[in-house]
Amino acid sequence: MASKYLVLGGSSGGYLAIMVSRLLGIEYGNIVVKKFPDEETYIRIVNDVAGKIVVYINSLQPSPNDKIIETIYTLYTLKDLGAEKVYAFIPYMAYARQDERFTAGEVVSIEILAKLFRDIETDGIYTIDMHLHRISDPRALFGENFYNLTAIPLLADYVKKHYELDKPIVIGPDEESLQWARVMAECLGGLKYDVLIKKRVSAEEVIIEVANVDVSDRDVILVDDIISTGGTMAESLKALYNLGAKRVLVTCVHALLVGKAYEKILSYKPLDMVATDTVLSPISRVSIAPLIARTIEEDIMS
């Protein structure tokens, strides 16, 4: 029965596809992705997918525009080549933060991206901790076969295994991060959790304000979904140390670490920095492969 299943990985998902295929004991296939001299994308699915149930894994980072084209083209072609069913795992969903028209004439990118995925009519689309600020229900955009999984329990397991923390408390850097702080606190045995207050000045500059957050002489687990330019985490570290925090462990799901974000955060002397491998980075120590494999077993192979 396992021969009916095939796992494929895009150029930002091959490492996860290999691990998932090994965890499940199912076939791993090959996709050739390259650029023509004029920068157009060439894709060839090497394996015969006709009649098979195919799981395709590709993150939409780095180079999100290229990854979107690659992913959309591949999913369409899998259907066109006669795959019985096609499931897409998109560990990092790009453009989720562009979910509203802030200035007249702006493109609401996530709405268009969602429509592209809907039009392919895959049998299921799974993502990991999609950024949900003004999007209350992603299924309203992507359709009923869209599933938003969370990797926060995996991060919590890593924290429990590798760190001995003194009077730990979980803090999110802003109001949006409350959802992740709550889950992290629950997974760590019901710790107290709270959030800071963020005011965005520009795409790279933020101001962190503090309400009634008491971290004095305590170790802090700082958690968020994404670290992009590092401004939010750097300012949060500064604020927490000014409040008397003993040590601060920085955790996130998606470590984009754009530009000098890694160095910027390190300069504020966190205890450590830990992320998952939805996007590969210097701090990607927690693999989401077991989460993907378990979801395939429960939702697709059962």
Short mmCIF file of C-alpha atoms in Angstrom, two decimals:
data_model
loop_
_atom_site.label_atom_id
_atom_site.label_comp_id
_atom_site.label_asym_id
_atom_site.label_seq_id
_atom_site.Cartn_x
_atom_site.Cartn_y
_atom_site.Cartn_z
CA MET A 1 0.00 0.00 0.00
CA ALA A 2 2.89 2.33 0.73
CA SER A 3 3.90 2.21 -2.96
CA LYS A 4 0.80 4.23 -3.73
CA TYR A 5 2.25 7.21 -1.86
CA LEU A 6 4.97 9.55 -3.08
CA VAL A 7 6.67 12.45 -1.28
CA LEU A 8 8.17 15.24 -3.35
CA GLY A 9 10.13 18.28 -2.22
CA GLY A 10 10.58 21.63 -3.91
CA SER A 11 13.79 23.63 -3.81
CA SER A 12 12.92 24.83 -0.28
CA GLY A 13 11.38 21.58 0.88
CA GLY A 14 13.57 18.72 -0.28
CA TYR A 15 15.24 18.26 3.09
CA LEU A 16 11.86 17.94 4.80
CA ALA A 17 10.54 15.61 2.10
CA ILE A 18 13.49 13.26 2.61
CA MET A 19 12.98 13.18 6.39
CA VAL A 20 9.23 12.66 6.05
CA SER A 21 9.69 9.81 3.56
CA ARG A 22 12.06 8.10 5.98
CA LEU A 23 9.75 8.58 8.96
CA LEU A 24 6.81 7.08 7.05
CA GLY A 25 8.72 4.51 5.00
CA ILE A 26 7.27 5.76 1.72
CA GLU A 27 8.86 6.65 -1.59
CA TYR A 28 10.77 9.90 -2.04
CA GLY A 29 10.64 11.32 -5.56
CA ASN A 30 12.75 13.74 -7.53
CA ILE A 31 11.95 17.13 -9.04
CA VAL A 32 14.37 19.09 -11.21
CA VAL A 33 14.12 22.86 -10.72
CA LYS A 34 16.44 25.29 -12.47
CA LYS A 35 16.52 28.62 -14.25
CA PHE A 36 16.81 29.25 -17.94
CA PRO A 37 19.35 31.93 -18.98
CA ASP A 38 16.48 34.45 -19.20
CA GLU A 39 15.55 33.69 -15.52
CA GLU A 40 12.37 31.78 -16.38
CA THR A 41 11.78 28.71 -14.21
CA TYR A 42 12.19 25.17 -15.53
CA ILE A 43 10.54 22.29 -13.60
CA ARG A 44 10.44 18.57 -14.37
CA ILE A 45 8.84 15.89 -12.20
CA VAL A 46 11.04 12.85 -12.71
CA ASN A 47 8.82 10.17 -11.14
CA ASP A 48 5.67 8.76 -12.68
CA VAL A 49 2.86 10.20 -10.53
CA ALA A 50 -0.12 8.78 -12.43
CA GLY A 51 -2.57 7.16 -10.02
CA LYS A 52 -0.49 8.03 -6.96
CA ILE A 53 -1.26 10.00 -3.83
CA VAL A 54 1.38 12.73 -3.85
CA VAL A 55 2.54 14.90 -0.97
CA TYR A 56 4.47 17.97 -2.11
CA ILE A 57 6.50 20.01 0.39
CA ASN A 58 7.90 23.47 -0.33
CA SER A 59 8.40 26.55 1.81
CA LEU A 60 7.78 29.98 0.29
CA GLN A 61 11.09 31.35 1.58
CA PRO A 62 13.74 32.36 0.70
CA SER A 63 13.00 34.21 -2.57
CA PRO A 64 9.23 33.97 -2.10
CA ASN A 65 8.27 35.07 -5.60
CA ASP A 66 10.36 32.30 -7.18
CA LYS A 67 9.02 29.75 -4.70
CA ILE A 68 5.42 30.72 -5.40
CA ILE A 69 5.87 30.22 -9.15
CA GLU A 70 7.65 26.91 -8.55
CA THR A 71 4.98 25.67 -6.15
CA ILE A 72 1.97 26.72 -8.23
CA TYR A 73 3.46 25.26 -11.42
CA THR A 74 4.38 21.98 -9.72
CA LEU A 75 1.00 21.45 -8.06
CA TYR A 76 -0.84 22.13 -11.31
CA THR A 77 1.43 19.74 -13.19
CA LEU A 78 0.96 16.95 -10.65
CA LYS A 79 -2.78 17.11 -11.31
CA ASP A 80 -2.19 17.35 -15.06
CA LEU A 81 0.05 14.23 -14.99
CA GLY A 82 -2.73 12.17 -13.44
CA ALA A 83 -1.92 12.04 -9.73
CA GLU A 84 -4.91 10.53 -7.92
CA LYS A 85 -4.64 13.06 -5.09
CA VAL A 86 -2.29 15.97 -4.42
CA TYR A 87 -1.56 17.41 -0.98
CA ALA A 88 0.60 20.49 -0.48
CA PHE A 89 2.57 21.25 2.67
CA ILE A 90 3.70 24.88 2.68
CA PRO A 91 5.71 25.24 5.92
CA TYR A 92 6.03 29.02 5.53
CA MET A 93 3.21 30.89 3.83
CA ALA A 94 4.57 34.07 2.28
CA TYR A 95 2.64 37.34 2.06
CA ALA A 96 0.40 36.55 5.05
CA ARG A 97 1.32 39.91 6.59
CA GLN A 98 0.06 41.74 3.48
CA ASP A 99 -3.54 41.09 4.45
CA GLU A 100 -5.07 44.56 4.20
CA ARG A 101 -4.95 47.66 1.99
CA PHE A 102 -3.20 50.15 4.28
CA THR A 103 -2.77 52.81 1.58
CA ALA A 104 -4.98 53.44 -1.45
CA GLY A 105 -3.96 51.35 -4.44
CA GLU A 106 -2.02 48.70 -2.53
CA VAL A 107 -2.22 45.05 -3.55
CA VAL A 108 -3.67 42.74 -0.88
CA SER A 109 -1.18 40.02 -1.75
CA ILE A 110 -2.43 37.16 0.43
CA GLU A 111 -5.90 37.28 -1.16
CA ILE A 112 -4.43 36.83 -4.64
CA LEU A 113 -2.06 34.08 -3.49
CA ALA A 114 -4.95 32.24 -1.83
CA LYS A 115 -6.96 32.42 -5.05
CA LEU A 116 -4.06 30.91 -7.01
CA PHE A 117 -3.94 27.96 -4.60
CA ARG A 118 -7.74 27.54 -4.67
CA ASP A 119 -7.78 27.44 -8.46
CA ILE A 120 -5.43 24.43 -8.54
CA GLU A 121 -7.97 22.44 -6.51
CA THR A 122 -5.51 20.39 -4.50
CA ASP A 123 -6.95 17.84 -2.09
CA GLY A 124 -5.44 19.59 0.92
CA ILE A 125 -3.13 22.50 1.75
CA TYR A 126 -1.27 22.54 5.06
CA THR A 127 0.84 25.33 6.47
CA ILE A 128 2.64 25.91 9.79
CA ASP A 129 1.77 28.82 12.08
CA MET A 130 0.56 31.15 9.38
CA HIS A 131 0.70 34.78 10.47
CA LEU A 132 -2.86 35.56 11.57
CA HIS A 133 -3.33 39.19 12.50
CA ARG A 134 -6.29 40.53 10.60
CA ILE A 135 -7.08 37.11 9.05
CA SER A 136 -9.50 35.52 11.48
CA ASP A 137 -10.23 32.44 9.35
CA PRO A 138 -7.71 31.47 6.63
CA ARG A 139 -10.20 28.97 5.21
CA ALA A 140 -12.30 31.91 4.08
CA LEU A 141 -9.40 32.75 1.77
CA PHE A 142 -7.89 29.37 0.88
CA GLY A 143 -10.97 27.14 1.03
CA GLU A 144 -12.22 24.37 3.30
CA ASN A 145 -9.30 22.03 2.58
CA PHE A 146 -6.78 24.45 4.16
CA TYR A 147 -5.20 23.54 7.51
CA ASN A 148 -3.03 25.72 9.74
CA LEU A 149 -0.84 23.52 11.97
CA THR A 150 1.32 24.72 14.85
CA ALA A 151 4.94 23.90 15.66
CA ILE A 152 4.92 25.62 19.06
CA PRO A 153 4.62 22.29 20.96
CA LEU A 154 7.78 21.10 19.19
CA LEU A 155 9.60 24.26 20.28
CA ALA A 156 8.31 23.76 23.83
CA ASP A 157 9.62 20.18 23.86
CA TYR A 158 13.04 21.45 22.81
CA VAL A 159 13.02 24.08 25.56
CA LYS A 160 12.11 21.46 28.19
CA LYS A 161 14.84 19.13 27.01
CA HIS A 162 17.73 21.58 26.68
CA TYR A 163 17.33 24.38 29.24
CA GLU A 164 17.03 24.61 33.01
CA LEU A 165 15.21 27.87 33.59
CA ASP A 166 14.73 29.76 36.83
CA LYS A 167 11.15 30.89 37.56
CA PRO A 168 10.36 30.89 33.82
CA ILE A 169 7.68 33.06 32.27
CA VAL A 170 6.56 33.15 28.62
CA ILE A 171 6.41 36.55 26.92
CA GLY A 172 5.26 37.53 23.45
CA PRO A 173 6.70 40.72 21.90
CA ASP A 174 3.31 42.16 20.93
CA GLU A 175 -0.43 41.61 21.13
CA GLU A 176 -0.44 39.46 17.98
CA SER A 177 1.93 36.96 19.61
CA LEU A 178 -0.50 36.20 22.45
CA GLN A 179 -1.73 33.08 20.63
CA TRP A 180 1.79 31.60 20.51
CA ALA A 181 2.69 32.67 24.05
CA ARG A 182 -0.43 30.96 25.36
CA VAL A 183 0.32 27.66 23.61
CA MET A 184 3.98 27.74 24.66
CA ALA A 185 2.99 28.37 28.29
CA GLU A 186 0.46 25.53 28.25
CA CYS A 187 2.97 23.11 26.73
CA LEU A 188 5.51 24.00 29.41
CA GLY A 189 3.17 22.98 32.19
CA GLY A 190 0.92 25.99 32.57
CA LEU A 191 3.48 28.76 32.98
CA LYS A 192 2.41 32.35 33.39
CA TYR A 193 2.44 34.28 30.12
CA ASP A 194 2.04 37.88 28.99
CA VAL A 195 2.81 40.17 26.05
CA LEU A 196 4.59 43.46 25.46
CA ILE A 197 3.15 46.31 23.41
CA LYS A 198 4.64 47.08 20.00
CA LYS A 199 4.27 50.25 17.96
CA ARG A 200 5.63 50.01 14.42
CA VAL A 201 7.48 53.08 13.17
CA SER A 202 8.55 51.59 9.81
CA ALA A 203 9.11 48.21 8.16
CA GLU A 204 12.35 47.81 10.12
CA GLU A 205 11.85 50.01 13.20
CA VAL A 206 9.57 49.34 16.16
CA ILE A 207 9.06 50.73 19.63
CA ILE A 208 8.36 48.30 22.47
CA GLU A 209 6.30 49.53 25.37
CA VAL A 210 5.62 47.67 28.59
CA ALA A 211 2.31 47.36 30.43
CA ASN A 212 2.05 45.35 33.65
CA VAL A 213 4.61 42.69 32.79
CA ASP A 214 6.61 41.45 35.79
CA VAL A 215 9.77 39.60 34.77
CA SER A 216 12.05 40.78 37.56
CA ASP A 217 14.73 38.20 38.42
CA ARG A 218 13.06 35.59 36.18
CA ASP A 219 14.12 33.70 33.07
CA VAL A 220 11.98 34.66 30.07
CA ILE A 221 10.98 32.56 27.09
CA LEU A 222 10.36 35.11 24.35
CA VAL A 223 8.22 33.61 21.59
CA ASP A 224 6.88 34.79 18.25
CA ASP A 225 5.87 33.29 14.93
CA ILE A 226 8.37 35.13 12.70
CA ILE A 227 11.73 36.82 13.10
CA SER A 228 12.27 38.89 9.96
CA THR A 229 14.52 41.96 10.30
CA GLY A 230 15.06 41.30 14.01
CA GLY A 231 13.86 44.72 15.15
CA THR A 232 10.98 43.43 17.25
CA MET A 233 13.05 40.79 19.04
CA ALA A 234 15.98 43.15 19.63
CA GLU A 235 13.77 45.82 21.17
CA SER A 236 11.91 43.20 23.21
CA LEU A 237 15.19 41.89 24.63
CA LYS A 238 16.21 45.42 25.53
CA ALA A 239 12.89 46.07 27.27
CA LEU A 240 12.91 42.77 29.18
CA TYR A 241 16.45 43.26 30.48
CA ASN A 242 15.54 46.81 31.52
CA LEU A 243 12.64 45.29 33.46
CA GLY A 244 15.05 43.08 35.37
CA ALA A 245 14.79 39.78 33.49
CA LYS A 246 17.60 37.41 34.44
CA ARG A 247 18.00 35.63 31.08
CA VAL A 248 15.96 35.67 27.86
CA LEU A 249 15.61 32.68 25.55
CA VAL A 250 14.47 33.74 22.06
CA THR A 251 12.23 31.28 20.20
CA CYS A 252 10.26 31.46 16.98
CA VAL A 253 8.75 29.22 14.32
CA HIS A 254 9.95 30.97 11.15
CA ALA A 255 13.49 32.39 11.33
CA LEU A 256 13.74 34.50 8.18
CA LEU A 257 16.63 36.50 9.68
CA VAL A 258 16.72 39.08 6.90
CA GLY A 259 19.94 41.07 6.47
CA LYS A 260 21.82 41.42 9.77
CA ALA A 261 18.88 40.33 11.92
CA TYR A 262 20.85 37.49 13.53
CA GLU A 263 23.72 39.75 14.58
CA LYS A 264 21.30 42.45 15.73
CA ILE A 265 19.54 40.10 18.13
CA LEU A 266 22.77 38.50 19.35
CA SER A 267 24.10 41.93 20.27
CA TYR A 268 21.44 42.10 23.00
CA LYS A 269 22.85 38.91 24.57
CA PRO A 270 19.97 36.41 24.63
CA LEU A 271 20.51 33.16 26.50
CA ASP A 272 20.05 31.42 23.15
CA MET A 273 18.03 31.56 19.92
CA VAL A 274 15.96 28.60 18.68
CA ALA A 275 13.67 28.15 15.67
CA THR A 276 12.15 25.40 13.56
CA ASP A 277 13.25 24.40 10.07
CA THR A 278 10.20 25.73 8.21
CA VAL A 279 12.88 28.03 6.80
CA LEU A 280 16.51 26.97 7.12
CA SER A 281 18.62 29.30 9.27
CA PRO A 282 21.55 29.22 11.73
CA ILE A 283 19.08 28.68 14.58
CA SER A 284 16.83 26.05 12.97
CA ARG A 285 17.33 23.25 15.51
CA VAL A 286 13.75 21.95 15.74
CA SER A 287 12.48 19.93 12.78
CA ILE A 288 8.85 20.02 11.72
CA ALA A 289 9.28 16.73 9.80
CA PRO A 290 7.63 14.69 12.62
CA LEU A 291 4.65 17.07 12.60
CA ILE A 292 4.23 16.71 8.84
CA ALA A 293 4.66 12.92 9.02
CA ARG A 294 2.09 12.59 11.81
CA THR A 295 -0.38 14.75 9.88
CA ILE A 296 0.07 12.63 6.76
CA GLU A 297 -0.53 9.45 8.78
CA GLU A 298 -3.66 10.82 10.44
CA ASP A 299 -5.23 12.83 7.62
CA ILE A 300 -4.06 11.20 4.40
CA MET A 301 -2.99 7.59 5.03
CA SER A 302 -5.68 6.63 7.55
#
